[in-house]
PDB file of C-alpha atoms in Angstrom:
ATOM      1  CA  UNK D   1     -90.513  95.179 -60.302  1.00 86.00           C
ATOM      2  CA  UNK D   2     -87.384  94.505 -62.310  1.00 84.00           C
ATOM      3  CA  UNK D   3     -89.280  95.213 -65.539  1.00 88.00           C
ATOM      4  CA  UNK D   4     -90.355  98.631 -64.236  1.00 90.00           C
ATOM      5  CA  UNK D   5     -87.045  99.565 -62.651  1.00 89.00           C
ATOM      6  CA  UNK D   6     -86.229 102.029 -65.448  1.00 92.00           C
ATOM      7  CA  UNK D   7     -89.434 103.974 -64.756  1.00 95.00           C
ATOM      8  CA  UNK D   8     -89.698 103.753 -60.958  1.00 94.00           C
ATOM      9  CA  UNK D   9     -87.106 103.423 -58.204  1.00 95.00           C
ATOM     10  CA  UNK D  10     -87.055 100.051 -56.421  1.00 95.00           C
ATOM     11  CA  UNK D  11     -87.557 101.783 -53.081  1.00 95.00           C
ATOM     12  CA  UNK D  12     -90.766 103.459 -54.309  1.00 95.00           C
ATOM     13  CA  UNK D  13     -92.146 100.193 -55.710  1.00 95.00           C
ATOM     14  CA  UNK D  14     -91.302  98.332 -52.493  1.00 95.00           C
ATOM     15  CA  UNK D  15     -93.152 100.947 -50.469  1.00 96.00           C
ATOM     16  CA  UNK D  16     -96.147 100.706 -52.835  1.00 96.00           C
ATOM     17  CA  UNK D  17     -96.276  96.908 -52.524  1.00 95.00           C
ATOM     18  CA  UNK D  18     -95.664  96.938 -48.789  1.00 97.00           C
ATOM     19  CA  UNK D  19     -92.385  94.999 -48.866  1.00 95.00           C
ATOM     20  CA  UNK D  20     -88.984  95.930 -47.544  1.00 96.00           C
ATOM     21  CA  UNK D  21     -86.209  96.663 -49.981  1.00 95.00           C
ATOM     22  CA  UNK D  22     -84.014  94.079 -48.249  1.00 96.00           C
ATOM     23  CA  UNK D  23     -86.819  91.524 -48.527  1.00 95.00           C
ATOM     24  CA  UNK D  24     -87.176  92.202 -52.244  1.00 94.00           C
ATOM     25  CA  UNK D  25     -83.460  91.715 -52.866  1.00 95.00           C
ATOM     26  CA  UNK D  26     -83.447  88.555 -50.714  1.00 95.00           C
ATOM     27  CA  UNK D  27     -86.349  87.166 -52.778  1.00 93.00           C
ATOM     28  CA  UNK D  28     -84.615  88.155 -56.008  1.00 92.00           C
ATOM     29  CA  UNK D  29     -81.516  86.159 -55.067  1.00 93.00           C
ATOM     30  CA  UNK D  30     -83.409  83.027 -53.994  1.00 94.00           C
ATOM     31  CA  UNK D  31     -83.707  79.921 -56.121  1.00 95.00           C
ATOM     32  CA  UNK D  32     -87.126  79.003 -57.439  1.00 93.00           C
ATOM     33  CA  UNK D  33     -89.189  76.862 -55.069  1.00 95.00           C
ATOM     34  CA  UNK D  34     -89.760  73.174 -55.722  1.00 96.00           C
ATOM     35  CA  UNK D  35     -93.378  73.991 -56.594  1.00 97.00           C
ATOM     36  CA  UNK D  36     -92.350  76.649 -59.127  1.00 95.00           C
ATOM     37  CA  UNK D  37     -89.874  74.273 -60.745  1.00 96.00           C
ATOM     38  CA  UNK D  38     -92.487  71.493 -60.900  1.00 97.00           C
ATOM     39  CA  UNK D  39     -95.016  73.905 -62.443  1.00 97.00           C
ATOM     40  CA  UNK D  40     -92.463  75.001 -65.060  1.00 97.00           C
ATOM     41  CA  UNK D  41     -91.668  71.365 -65.902  1.00 97.00           C
ATOM     42  CA  UNK D  42     -95.357  70.546 -66.270  1.00 97.00           C
ATOM     43  CA  UNK D  43     -95.898  73.590 -68.486  1.00 95.00           C
ATOM     44  CA  UNK D  44     -93.012  72.455 -70.708  1.00 96.00           C
ATOM     45  CA  UNK D  45     -94.522  68.964 -70.990  1.00 95.00           C
ATOM     46  CA  UNK D  46     -97.957  70.340 -71.857  1.00 92.00           C
ATOM     47  CA  UNK D  47     -96.494  72.618 -74.538  1.00 92.00           C
ATOM     48  CA  UNK D  48     -94.467  69.750 -75.978  1.00 93.00           C
ATOM     49  CA  UNK D  49     -97.528  67.477 -76.155  1.00 90.00           C
ATOM     50  CA  UNK D  50     -99.556  70.312 -77.684  1.00 89.00           C
ATOM     51  CA  UNK D  51     -96.920  70.851 -80.396  1.00 91.00           C
ATOM     52  CA  UNK D  52     -96.727  67.101 -81.059  1.00 91.00           C
ATOM     53  CA  UNK D  53    -100.503  67.035 -81.612  1.00 86.00           C
ATOM     54  CA  UNK D  54    -100.086  69.735 -84.279  1.00 83.00           C
ATOM     55  CA  UNK D  55    -101.455  72.262 -81.772  1.00 83.00           C
ATOM     56  CA  UNK D  56    -104.929  70.790 -81.625  1.00 79.00           C
ATOM     57  CA  UNK D  57    -107.137  70.832 -78.569  1.00 74.00           C
ATOM     58  CA  UNK D  58    -110.561  69.297 -78.164  1.00 65.00           C
ATOM     59  CA  UNK D  59    -112.515  68.565 -81.318  1.00 62.00           C
ATOM     60  CA  UNK D  60    -110.576  67.825 -84.517  1.00 62.00           C
ATOM     61  CA  UNK D  61    -109.767  71.013 -86.385  1.00 57.00           C
ATOM     62  CA  UNK D  62    -109.986  73.136 -83.241  1.00 55.00           C
ATOM     63  CA  UNK D  63    -106.969  75.258 -82.410  1.00 56.00           C
ATOM     64  CA  UNK D  64    -105.801  76.863 -79.151  1.00 54.00           C
ATOM     65  CA  UNK D  65    -105.119  80.086 -81.017  1.00 55.00           C
ATOM     66  CA  UNK D  66    -107.895  82.642 -81.087  1.00 49.00           C
TER      67      UNK D  66
END
């Protein structure tokens, strides 16, 4: 919603998504959950390992890029 704030009012987006404006702002101010932080850490590790392997995945010569 923050990304679209310039185009649409927060109140309109909250109504569209079925959330209260107060609930949105409460969520916005909250810290990330333990699960979200763990997922972000794992993603960082995977990316680091991928870079260290010269961005290979699977068979030699294969690349993750399309």
